[in-house]
Tab-separated table of C-alpha atoms in Angstrom:
chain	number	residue	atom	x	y	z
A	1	UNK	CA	101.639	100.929	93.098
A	2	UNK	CA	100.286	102.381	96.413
A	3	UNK	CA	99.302	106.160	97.014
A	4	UNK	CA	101.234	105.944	100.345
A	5	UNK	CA	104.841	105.487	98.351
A	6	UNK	CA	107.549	107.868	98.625
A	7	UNK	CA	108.514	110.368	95.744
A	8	UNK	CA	112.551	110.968	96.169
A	9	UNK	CA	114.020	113.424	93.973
A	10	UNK	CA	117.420	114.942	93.479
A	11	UNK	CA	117.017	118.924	94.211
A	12	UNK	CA	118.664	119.315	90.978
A	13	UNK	CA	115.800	117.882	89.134
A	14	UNK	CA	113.474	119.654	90.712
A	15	UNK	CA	114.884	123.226	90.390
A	16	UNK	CA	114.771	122.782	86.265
A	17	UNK	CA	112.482	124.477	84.421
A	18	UNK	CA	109.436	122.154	83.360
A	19	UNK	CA	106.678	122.099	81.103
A	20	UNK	CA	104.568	119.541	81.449
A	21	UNK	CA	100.519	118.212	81.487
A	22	UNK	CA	98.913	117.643	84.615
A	23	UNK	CA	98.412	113.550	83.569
A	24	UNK	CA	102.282	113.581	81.927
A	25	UNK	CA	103.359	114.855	85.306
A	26	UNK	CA	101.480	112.165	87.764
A	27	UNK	CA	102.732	109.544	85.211
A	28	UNK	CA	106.438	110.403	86.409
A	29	UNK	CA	105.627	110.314	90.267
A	30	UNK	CA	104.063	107.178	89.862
A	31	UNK	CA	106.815	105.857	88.499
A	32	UNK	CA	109.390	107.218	90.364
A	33	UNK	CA	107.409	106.082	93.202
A	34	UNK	CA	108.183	102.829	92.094
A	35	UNK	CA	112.091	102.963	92.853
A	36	UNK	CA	113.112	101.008	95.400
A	37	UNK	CA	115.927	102.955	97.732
A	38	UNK	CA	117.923	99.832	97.445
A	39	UNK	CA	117.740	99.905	93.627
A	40	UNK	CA	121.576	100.348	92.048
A	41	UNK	CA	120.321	100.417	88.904
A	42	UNK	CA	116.785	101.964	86.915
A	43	UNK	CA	114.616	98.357	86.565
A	44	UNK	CA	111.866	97.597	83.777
A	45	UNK	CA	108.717	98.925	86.225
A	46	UNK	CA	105.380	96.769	84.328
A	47	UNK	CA	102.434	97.762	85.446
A	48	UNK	CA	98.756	96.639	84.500
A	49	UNK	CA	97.585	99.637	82.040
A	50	UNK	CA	94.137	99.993	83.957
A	51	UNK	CA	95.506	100.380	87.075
A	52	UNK	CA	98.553	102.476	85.769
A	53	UNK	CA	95.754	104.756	83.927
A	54	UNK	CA	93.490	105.315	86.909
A	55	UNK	CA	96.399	105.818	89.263
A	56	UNK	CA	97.767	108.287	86.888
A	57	UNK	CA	94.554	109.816	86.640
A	58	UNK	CA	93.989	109.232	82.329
A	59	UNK	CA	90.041	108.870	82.553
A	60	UNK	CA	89.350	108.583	78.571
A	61	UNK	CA	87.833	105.332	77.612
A	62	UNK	CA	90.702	104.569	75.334
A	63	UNK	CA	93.156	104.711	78.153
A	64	UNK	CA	95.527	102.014	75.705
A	65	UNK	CA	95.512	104.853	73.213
A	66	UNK	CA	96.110	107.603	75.813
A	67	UNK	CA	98.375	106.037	77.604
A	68	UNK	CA	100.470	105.608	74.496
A	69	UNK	CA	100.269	109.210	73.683
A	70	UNK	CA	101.343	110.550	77.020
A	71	UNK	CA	104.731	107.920	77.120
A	72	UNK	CA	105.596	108.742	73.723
A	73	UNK	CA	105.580	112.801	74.981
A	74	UNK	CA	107.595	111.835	77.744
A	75	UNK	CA	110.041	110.274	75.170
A	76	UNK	CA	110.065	112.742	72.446
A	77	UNK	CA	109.891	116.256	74.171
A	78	UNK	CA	113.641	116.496	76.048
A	79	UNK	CA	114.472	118.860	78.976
A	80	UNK	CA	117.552	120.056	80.332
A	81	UNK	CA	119.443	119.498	83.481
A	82	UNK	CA	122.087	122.254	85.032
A	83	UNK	CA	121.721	123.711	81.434
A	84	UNK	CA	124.167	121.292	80.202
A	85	UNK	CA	121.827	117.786	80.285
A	86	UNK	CA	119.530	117.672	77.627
A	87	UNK	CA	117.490	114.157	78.155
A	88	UNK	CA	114.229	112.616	78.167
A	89	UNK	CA	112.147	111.111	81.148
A	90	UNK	CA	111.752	107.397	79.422
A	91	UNK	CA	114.483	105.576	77.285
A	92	UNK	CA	111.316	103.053	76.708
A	93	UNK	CA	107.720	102.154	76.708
A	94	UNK	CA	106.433	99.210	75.399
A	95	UNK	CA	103.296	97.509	75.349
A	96	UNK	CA	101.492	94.268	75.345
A	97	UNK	CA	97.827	94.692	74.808
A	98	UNK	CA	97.127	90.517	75.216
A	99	UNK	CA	98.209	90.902	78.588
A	100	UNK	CA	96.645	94.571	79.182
A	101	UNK	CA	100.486	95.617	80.491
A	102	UNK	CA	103.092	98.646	79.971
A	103	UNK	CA	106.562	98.073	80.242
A	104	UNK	CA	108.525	101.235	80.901
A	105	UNK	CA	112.525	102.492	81.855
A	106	UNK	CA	113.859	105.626	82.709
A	107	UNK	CA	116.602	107.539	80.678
A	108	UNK	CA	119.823	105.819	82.037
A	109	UNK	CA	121.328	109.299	82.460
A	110	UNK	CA	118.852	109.913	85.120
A	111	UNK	CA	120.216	107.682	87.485
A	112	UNK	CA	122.030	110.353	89.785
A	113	UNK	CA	119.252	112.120	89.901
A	114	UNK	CA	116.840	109.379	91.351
A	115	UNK	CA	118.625	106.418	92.642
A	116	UNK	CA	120.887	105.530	95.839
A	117	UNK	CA	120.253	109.760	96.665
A	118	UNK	CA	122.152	110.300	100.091
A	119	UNK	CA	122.183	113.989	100.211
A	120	UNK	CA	120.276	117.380	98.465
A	121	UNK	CA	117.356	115.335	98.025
A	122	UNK	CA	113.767	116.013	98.722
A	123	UNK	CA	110.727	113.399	99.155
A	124	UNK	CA	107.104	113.741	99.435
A	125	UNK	CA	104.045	111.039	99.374
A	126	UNK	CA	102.465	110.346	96.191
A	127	UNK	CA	99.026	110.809	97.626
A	128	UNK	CA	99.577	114.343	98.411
A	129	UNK	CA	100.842	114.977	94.861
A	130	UNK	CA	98.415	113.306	93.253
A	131	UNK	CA	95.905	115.524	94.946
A	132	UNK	CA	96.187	118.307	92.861
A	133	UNK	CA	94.481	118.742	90.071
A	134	UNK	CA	96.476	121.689	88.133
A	135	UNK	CA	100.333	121.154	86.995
A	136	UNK	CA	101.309	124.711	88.269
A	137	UNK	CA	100.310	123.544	91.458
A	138	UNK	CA	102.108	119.938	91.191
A	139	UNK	CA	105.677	122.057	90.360
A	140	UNK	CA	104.958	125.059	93.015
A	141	UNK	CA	104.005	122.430	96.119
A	142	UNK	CA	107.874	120.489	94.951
A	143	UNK	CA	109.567	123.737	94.866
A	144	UNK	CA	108.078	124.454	98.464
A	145	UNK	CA	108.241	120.519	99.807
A	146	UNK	CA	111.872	121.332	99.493
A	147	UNK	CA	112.498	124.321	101.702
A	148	UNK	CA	109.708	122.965	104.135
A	149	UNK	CA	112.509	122.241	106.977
A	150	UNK	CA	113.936	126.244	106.450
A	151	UNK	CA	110.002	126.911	106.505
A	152	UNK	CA	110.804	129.867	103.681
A	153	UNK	CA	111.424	130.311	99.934
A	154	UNK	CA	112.375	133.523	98.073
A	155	UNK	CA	111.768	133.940	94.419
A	156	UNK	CA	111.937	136.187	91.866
A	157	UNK	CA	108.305	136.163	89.764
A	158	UNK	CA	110.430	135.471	86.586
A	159	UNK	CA	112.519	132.699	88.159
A	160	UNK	CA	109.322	130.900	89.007
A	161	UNK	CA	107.281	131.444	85.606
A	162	UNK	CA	110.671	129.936	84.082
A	163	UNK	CA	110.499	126.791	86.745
A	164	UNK	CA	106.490	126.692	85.705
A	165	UNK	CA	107.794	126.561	82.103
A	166	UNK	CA	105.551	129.802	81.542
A	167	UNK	CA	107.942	132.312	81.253
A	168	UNK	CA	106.279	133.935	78.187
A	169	UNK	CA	102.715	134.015	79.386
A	170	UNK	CA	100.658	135.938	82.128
A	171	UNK	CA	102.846	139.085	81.641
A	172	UNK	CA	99.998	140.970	83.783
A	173	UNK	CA	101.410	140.104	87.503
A	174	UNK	CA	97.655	140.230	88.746
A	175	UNK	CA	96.862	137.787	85.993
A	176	UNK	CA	99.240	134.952	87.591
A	177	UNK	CA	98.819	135.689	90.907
A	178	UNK	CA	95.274	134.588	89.965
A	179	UNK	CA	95.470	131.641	87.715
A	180	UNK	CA	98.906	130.427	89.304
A	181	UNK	CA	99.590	131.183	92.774
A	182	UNK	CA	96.139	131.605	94.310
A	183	UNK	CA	95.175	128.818	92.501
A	184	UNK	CA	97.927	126.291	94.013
A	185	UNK	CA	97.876	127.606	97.567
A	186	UNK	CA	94.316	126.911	97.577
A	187	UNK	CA	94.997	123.305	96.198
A	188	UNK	CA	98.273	123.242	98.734
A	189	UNK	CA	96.380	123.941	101.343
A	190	UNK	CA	93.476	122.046	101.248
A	191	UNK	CA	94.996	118.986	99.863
A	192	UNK	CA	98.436	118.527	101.252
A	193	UNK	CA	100.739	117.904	104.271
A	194	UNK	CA	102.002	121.687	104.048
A	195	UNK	CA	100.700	124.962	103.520
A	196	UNK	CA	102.205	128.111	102.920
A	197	UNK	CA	101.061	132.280	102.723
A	198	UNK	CA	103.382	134.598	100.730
A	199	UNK	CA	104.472	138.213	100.463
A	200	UNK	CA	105.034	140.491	97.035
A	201	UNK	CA	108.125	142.543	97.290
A	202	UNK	CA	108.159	145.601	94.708
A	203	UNK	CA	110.817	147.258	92.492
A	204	UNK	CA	109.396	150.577	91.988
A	205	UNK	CA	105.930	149.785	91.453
A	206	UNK	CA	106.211	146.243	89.953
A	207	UNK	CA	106.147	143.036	91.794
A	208	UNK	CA	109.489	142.212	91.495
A	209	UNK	CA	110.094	138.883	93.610
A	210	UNK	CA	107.322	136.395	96.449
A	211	UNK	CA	108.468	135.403	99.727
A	212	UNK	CA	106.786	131.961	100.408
A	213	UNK	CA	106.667	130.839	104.003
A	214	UNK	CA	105.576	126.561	104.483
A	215	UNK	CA	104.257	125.372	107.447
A	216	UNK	CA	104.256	121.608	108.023
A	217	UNK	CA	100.404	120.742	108.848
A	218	UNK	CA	99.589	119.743	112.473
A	219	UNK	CA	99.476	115.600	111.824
A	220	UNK	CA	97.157	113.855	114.371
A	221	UNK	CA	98.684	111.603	116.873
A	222	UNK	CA	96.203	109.619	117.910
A	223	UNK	CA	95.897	107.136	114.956
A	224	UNK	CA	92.282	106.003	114.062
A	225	UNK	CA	91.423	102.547	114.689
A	226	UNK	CA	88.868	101.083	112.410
A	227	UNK	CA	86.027	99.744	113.638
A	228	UNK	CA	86.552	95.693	114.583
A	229	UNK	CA	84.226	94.545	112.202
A	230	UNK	CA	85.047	96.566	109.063
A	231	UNK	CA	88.862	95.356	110.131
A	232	UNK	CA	87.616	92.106	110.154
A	233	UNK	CA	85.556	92.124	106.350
A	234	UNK	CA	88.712	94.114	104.660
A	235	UNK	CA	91.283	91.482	106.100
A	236	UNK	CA	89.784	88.473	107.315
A	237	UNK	CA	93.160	86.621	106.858
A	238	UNK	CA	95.230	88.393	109.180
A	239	UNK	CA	92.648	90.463	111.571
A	240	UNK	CA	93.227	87.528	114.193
A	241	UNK	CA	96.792	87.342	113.752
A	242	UNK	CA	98.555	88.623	116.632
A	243	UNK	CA	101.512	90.109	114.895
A	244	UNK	CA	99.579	91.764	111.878
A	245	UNK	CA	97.240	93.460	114.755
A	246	UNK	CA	100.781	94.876	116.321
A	247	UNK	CA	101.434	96.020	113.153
A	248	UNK	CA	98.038	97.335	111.512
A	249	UNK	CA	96.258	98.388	114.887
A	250	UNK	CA	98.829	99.986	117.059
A	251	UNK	CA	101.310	101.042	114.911
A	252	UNK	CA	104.298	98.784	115.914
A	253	UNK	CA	107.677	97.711	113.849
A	254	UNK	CA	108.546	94.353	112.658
A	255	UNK	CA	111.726	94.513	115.057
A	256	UNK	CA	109.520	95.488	118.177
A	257	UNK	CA	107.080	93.035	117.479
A	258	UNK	CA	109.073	90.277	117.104
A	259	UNK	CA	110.611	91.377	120.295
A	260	UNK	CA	107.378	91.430	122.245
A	261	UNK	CA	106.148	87.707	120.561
A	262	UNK	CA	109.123	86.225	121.850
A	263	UNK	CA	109.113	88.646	125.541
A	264	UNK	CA	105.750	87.865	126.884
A	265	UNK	CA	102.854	85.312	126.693
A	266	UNK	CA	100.202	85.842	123.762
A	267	UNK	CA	97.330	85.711	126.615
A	268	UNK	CA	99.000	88.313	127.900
A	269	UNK	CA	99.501	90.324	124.988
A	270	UNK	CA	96.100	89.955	124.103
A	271	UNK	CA	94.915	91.115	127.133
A	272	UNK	CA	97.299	94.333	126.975
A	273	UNK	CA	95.878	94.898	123.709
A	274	UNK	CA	92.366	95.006	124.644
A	275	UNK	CA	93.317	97.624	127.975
A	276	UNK	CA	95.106	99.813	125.380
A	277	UNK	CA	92.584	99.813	122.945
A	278	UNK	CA	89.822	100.721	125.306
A	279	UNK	CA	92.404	104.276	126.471
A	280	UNK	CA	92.543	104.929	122.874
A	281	UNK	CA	89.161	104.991	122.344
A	282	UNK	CA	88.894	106.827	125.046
A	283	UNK	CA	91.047	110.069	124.240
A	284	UNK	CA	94.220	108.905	126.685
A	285	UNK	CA	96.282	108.189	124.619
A	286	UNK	CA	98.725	110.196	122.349
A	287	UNK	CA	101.224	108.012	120.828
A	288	UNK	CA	100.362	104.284	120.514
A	289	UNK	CA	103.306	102.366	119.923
A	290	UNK	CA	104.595	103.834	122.365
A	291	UNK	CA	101.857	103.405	125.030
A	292	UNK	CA	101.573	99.836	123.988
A	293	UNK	CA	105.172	98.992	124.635
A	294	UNK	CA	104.807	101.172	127.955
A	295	UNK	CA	101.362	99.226	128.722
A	296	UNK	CA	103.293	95.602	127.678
A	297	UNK	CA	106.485	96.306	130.203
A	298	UNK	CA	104.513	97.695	133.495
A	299	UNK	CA	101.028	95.636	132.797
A	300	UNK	CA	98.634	98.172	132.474
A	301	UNK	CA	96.357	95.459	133.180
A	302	UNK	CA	94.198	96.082	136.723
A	303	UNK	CA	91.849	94.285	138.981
A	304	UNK	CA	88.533	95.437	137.827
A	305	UNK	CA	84.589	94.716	139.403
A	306	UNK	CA	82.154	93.180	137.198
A	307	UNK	CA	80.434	96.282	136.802
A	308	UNK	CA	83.823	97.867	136.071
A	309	UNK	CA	84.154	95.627	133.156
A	310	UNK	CA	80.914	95.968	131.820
A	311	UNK	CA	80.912	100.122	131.537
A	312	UNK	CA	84.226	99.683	130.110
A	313	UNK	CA	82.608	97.328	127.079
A	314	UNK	CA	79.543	99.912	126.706
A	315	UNK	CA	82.089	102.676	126.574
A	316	UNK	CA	84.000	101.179	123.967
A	317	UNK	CA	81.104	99.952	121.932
A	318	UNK	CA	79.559	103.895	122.130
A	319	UNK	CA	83.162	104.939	120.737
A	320	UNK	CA	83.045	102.403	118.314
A	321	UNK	CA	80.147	103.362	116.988
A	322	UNK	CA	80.654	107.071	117.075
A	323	UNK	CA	83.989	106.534	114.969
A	324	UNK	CA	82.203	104.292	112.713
A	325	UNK	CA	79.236	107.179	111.774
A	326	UNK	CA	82.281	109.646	111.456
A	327	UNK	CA	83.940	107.259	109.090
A	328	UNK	CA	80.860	106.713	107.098
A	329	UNK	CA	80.937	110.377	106.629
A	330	UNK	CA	83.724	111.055	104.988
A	331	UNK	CA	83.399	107.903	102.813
A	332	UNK	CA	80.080	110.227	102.046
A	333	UNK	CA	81.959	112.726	101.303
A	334	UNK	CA	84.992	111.355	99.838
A	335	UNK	CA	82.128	109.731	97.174
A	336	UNK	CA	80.630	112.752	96.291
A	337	UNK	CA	84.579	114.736	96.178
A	338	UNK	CA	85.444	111.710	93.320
A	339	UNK	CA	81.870	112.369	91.528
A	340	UNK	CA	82.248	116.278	91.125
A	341	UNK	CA	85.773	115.956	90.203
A	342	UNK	CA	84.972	113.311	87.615
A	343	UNK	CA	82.180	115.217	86.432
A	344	UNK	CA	84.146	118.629	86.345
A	345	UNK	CA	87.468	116.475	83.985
A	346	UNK	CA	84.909	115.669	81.437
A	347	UNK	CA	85.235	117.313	78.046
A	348	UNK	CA	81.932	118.632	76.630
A	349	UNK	CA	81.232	115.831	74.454
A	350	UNK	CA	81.680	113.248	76.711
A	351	UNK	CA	78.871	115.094	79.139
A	352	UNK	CA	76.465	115.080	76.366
A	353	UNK	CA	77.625	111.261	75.461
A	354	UNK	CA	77.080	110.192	79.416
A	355	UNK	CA	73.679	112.276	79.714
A	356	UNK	CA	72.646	110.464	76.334
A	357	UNK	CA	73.328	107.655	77.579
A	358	UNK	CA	71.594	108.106	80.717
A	359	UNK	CA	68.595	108.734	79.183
A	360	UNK	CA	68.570	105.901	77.025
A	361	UNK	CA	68.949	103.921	80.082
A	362	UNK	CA	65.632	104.972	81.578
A	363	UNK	CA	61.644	104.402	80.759
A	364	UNK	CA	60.705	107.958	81.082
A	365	UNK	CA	62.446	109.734	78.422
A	366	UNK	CA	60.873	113.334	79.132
A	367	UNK	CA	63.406	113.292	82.098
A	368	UNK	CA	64.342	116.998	81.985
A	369	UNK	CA	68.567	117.439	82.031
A	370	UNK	CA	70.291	120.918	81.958
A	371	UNK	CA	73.716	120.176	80.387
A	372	UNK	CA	74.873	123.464	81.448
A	373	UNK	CA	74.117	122.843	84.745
A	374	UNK	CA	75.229	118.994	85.488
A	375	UNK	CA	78.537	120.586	86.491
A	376	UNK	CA	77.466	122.451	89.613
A	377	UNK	CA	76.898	120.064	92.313
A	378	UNK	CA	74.416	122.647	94.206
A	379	UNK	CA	71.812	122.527	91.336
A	380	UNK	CA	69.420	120.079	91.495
A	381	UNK	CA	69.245	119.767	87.811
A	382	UNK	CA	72.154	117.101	87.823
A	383	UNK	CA	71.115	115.136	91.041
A	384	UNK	CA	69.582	112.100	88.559
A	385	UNK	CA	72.526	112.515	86.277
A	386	UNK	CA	74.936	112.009	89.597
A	387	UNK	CA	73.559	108.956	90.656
A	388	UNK	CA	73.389	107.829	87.263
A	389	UNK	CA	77.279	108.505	87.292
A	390	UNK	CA	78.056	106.893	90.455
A	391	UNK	CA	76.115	103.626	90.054
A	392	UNK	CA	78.212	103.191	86.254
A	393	UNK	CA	81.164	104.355	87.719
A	394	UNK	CA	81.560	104.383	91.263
A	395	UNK	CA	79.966	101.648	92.407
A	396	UNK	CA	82.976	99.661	93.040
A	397	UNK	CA	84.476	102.358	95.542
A	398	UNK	CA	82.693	100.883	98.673
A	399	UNK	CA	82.713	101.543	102.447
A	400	UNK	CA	85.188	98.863	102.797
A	401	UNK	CA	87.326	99.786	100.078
A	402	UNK	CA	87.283	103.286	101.824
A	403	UNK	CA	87.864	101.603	105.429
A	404	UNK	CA	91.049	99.698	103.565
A	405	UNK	CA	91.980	103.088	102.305
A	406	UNK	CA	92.144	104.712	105.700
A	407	UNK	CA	94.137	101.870	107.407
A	408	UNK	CA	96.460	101.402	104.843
A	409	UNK	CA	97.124	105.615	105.510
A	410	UNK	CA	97.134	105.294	109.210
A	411	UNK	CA	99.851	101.955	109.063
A	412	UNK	CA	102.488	103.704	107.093
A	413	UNK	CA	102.440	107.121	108.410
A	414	UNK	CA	105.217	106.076	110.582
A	415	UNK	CA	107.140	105.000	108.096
A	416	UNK	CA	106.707	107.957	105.993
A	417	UNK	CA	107.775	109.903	108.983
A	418	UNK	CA	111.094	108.360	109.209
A	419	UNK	CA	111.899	108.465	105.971
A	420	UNK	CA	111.538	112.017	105.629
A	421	UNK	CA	114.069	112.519	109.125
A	422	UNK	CA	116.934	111.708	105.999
A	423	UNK	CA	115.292	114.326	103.581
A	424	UNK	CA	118.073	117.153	103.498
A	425	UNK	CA	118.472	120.278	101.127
């Protein structure tokens, strides 16, 4: 299970009226980001429950128990398809607590709706989805992701409270623009690869119908290359190979780099590398696979001084170290973003449980904690409780976990990219 795996979806599923939990709905595209293009046929997916739960975003400390509950929804609470379907998501769930694993299958009638899809289909990257912390805005961003090429949507406000499987509530327009649609174009738009503005049309005085219009988000070009010696501590195994650094650094295919190993010398590869590294770090350069097979055929390489080479190193050791501060920042920030959020998903007895807990953990129990207030990351009332949180919880999501993170990202952007070229409505 990576965060970087496709969701593919028949159109037809998605335009079907759904009602569904935030947790029940990121248990679906995790699995369905499971299915392999290739696959004829729906496999038993297993998965370790602990990863499955965290992925999935099920943060109780039962998560066996949760886990359970959510599967067995998914089994027992059918939907319809074309109005003439009636089916579940899973045909099965079973687990085996000695080994800490959950064995699920789809519903077999599913199959034309997820597997060996040539046409009227629509995919998306997990990560995005699983961005989003409210189900309205899960179901909106699909209906959207799916009209992204036409760069427009029309629909009637009924049409979409029936596709939100809220027909019946929010019958005060201003009510769902609030809770619903500002709601998910904030998430949208700060979370995922599109974003979209929209216009009310009236009949008589009563918003009748919303014209959405999706923009694809500028993506950056110019891939970032971790610095050399967080590279090196995330992947010591394969930093030195020549064909993983293709790959992982500059953005190459197996077919081109297997082309390359067996065109040209790995000296002179090497050396290529190093010139084409130092432009990127520089700003020159725009699309790196390509300027590395351009740099490879004409030999970018040149005749330089001593002192030539030497500004060159201190040049690409300032860079280095520039991108490495920046990097450092948002693993900052990306810290603190998991904290709040955590903090913010807890129920209200589980706050008072953790700040119990917390101060049972200390020498000085006069520590003073506002409960009310350990929410709001601005008051300094919950700054103990925060570290207290991210030692006991976080303290496994470290700067090279974060660095591993980011190149994993930047390595299969490409490959996201061409996938989606085959996405048609």
């Amino acid at each position: 299970m990576k965060k970087n795996n496709l969701v593919t979806k028949s159109n037809d599923l998605i335009e079907m009226p759904l009602k569904m939990s935030v947790v029940e709905l990121r248990i679906i595209y995790v699995l369905i980001s499971i299915i392999s293009p290739d696959d004829q046929e729906f496999q038993r997916y297993r998965f370790k429950i602990s990863e499955f739960a965290k992925l999935a975003g099920v943060k109780n400390k039962n998560i066996y128990a949760q886990v359970k509950e959510y599967t067995l929804n998914l089994m027992s609470h059918p939907f319809y398809i074309n109005e003439n379907l009636q089916v579940n998501w899973l045909a099965s769930a079973e687990y085996f607590p000695n080994e800490g694993i959950i064995e699920v299958e789809f519903s077999p009638k599913l199959k034309p709706y997820l597997l060996q899809l040539k046409e009227k289909f629509t995919s998306f990257r997990l990560n995005d989805i699983l961005k989003l912390k409210s189900a309205y805005s899960m179901r909106i961003y699909e209906l959207l992701k799916q009209y992204e090429k036409l760069g427009q949507r029309t629909l009637k406000v009924q049409r979409l409270k029936e596709l939100l499987g809220i027909e019946d509530q929010y019958p005060v327009y201003s009510d769902f623009k609030k809770r619903v649609i500002t709601k998910a174009q904030q998430e949208i738009n700060k979370s995922t690869d599109i974003e979209f503005n929209y216009v009310e049309r009236k009949s008589g005085r009563k918003v009748d119908e919303i014209v959405f219009t999706i923009k694809t988000k500028a993506k950056q070009t110019v891939t970032i290359l971790p610095p050399t010696e967080a590279l090196a501590a995330v992947q010591p195994h394969t930093a030195n190979r020549l064909s993983d650094r293709l790959k992982k650094e500059f953005g190459l295919t197996t077919v081109t780099i297997q082309t390359i190993l067996k065109s040209y010398e790995k000296e002179y590869i090497t050396e290529i590398l190093d010139v084409v590294k130092i432009d990127v770090l520089s700003g020159r350069v725009h699309d790196i696979p390509a300027y590395t097979v351009s740099a490879l055929k004409n030999d970018y390489r040149k005749k330089k001084t001593e002192l030539d080479i030497e500004l060159d190193r201190q040049q690409a050791l300032k860079l280095e170290k520039e991108q490495k501060s920046q990097l450092q920042q948002q693993y900052y920030a990306t810290v603190a973003e998991k904290l709040n959020q955590y903090i913010v998903d807890m129920s209200q007895e589980q706050l008072e449980m953790e700040v119990q807990a917390m101060l049972q953990s200390v020498a000085d129990k006069d520590i003073e904690i506002i409960t009310a207030d350990v929410r709001d990351p601005q008051l300094m009332s919950g700054g103990y409780f925060r570290q207290y949180l991210n030692k006991k919880y976080f303290y496994h999501y470290t700067f090279e976990v974060f660095i591993s993170e980011v190149t994993e990202s930047e390595v299969t952007e490409s490959e996201v990219t061409e996938h989606e070229k085959r996405t048609t409505l």
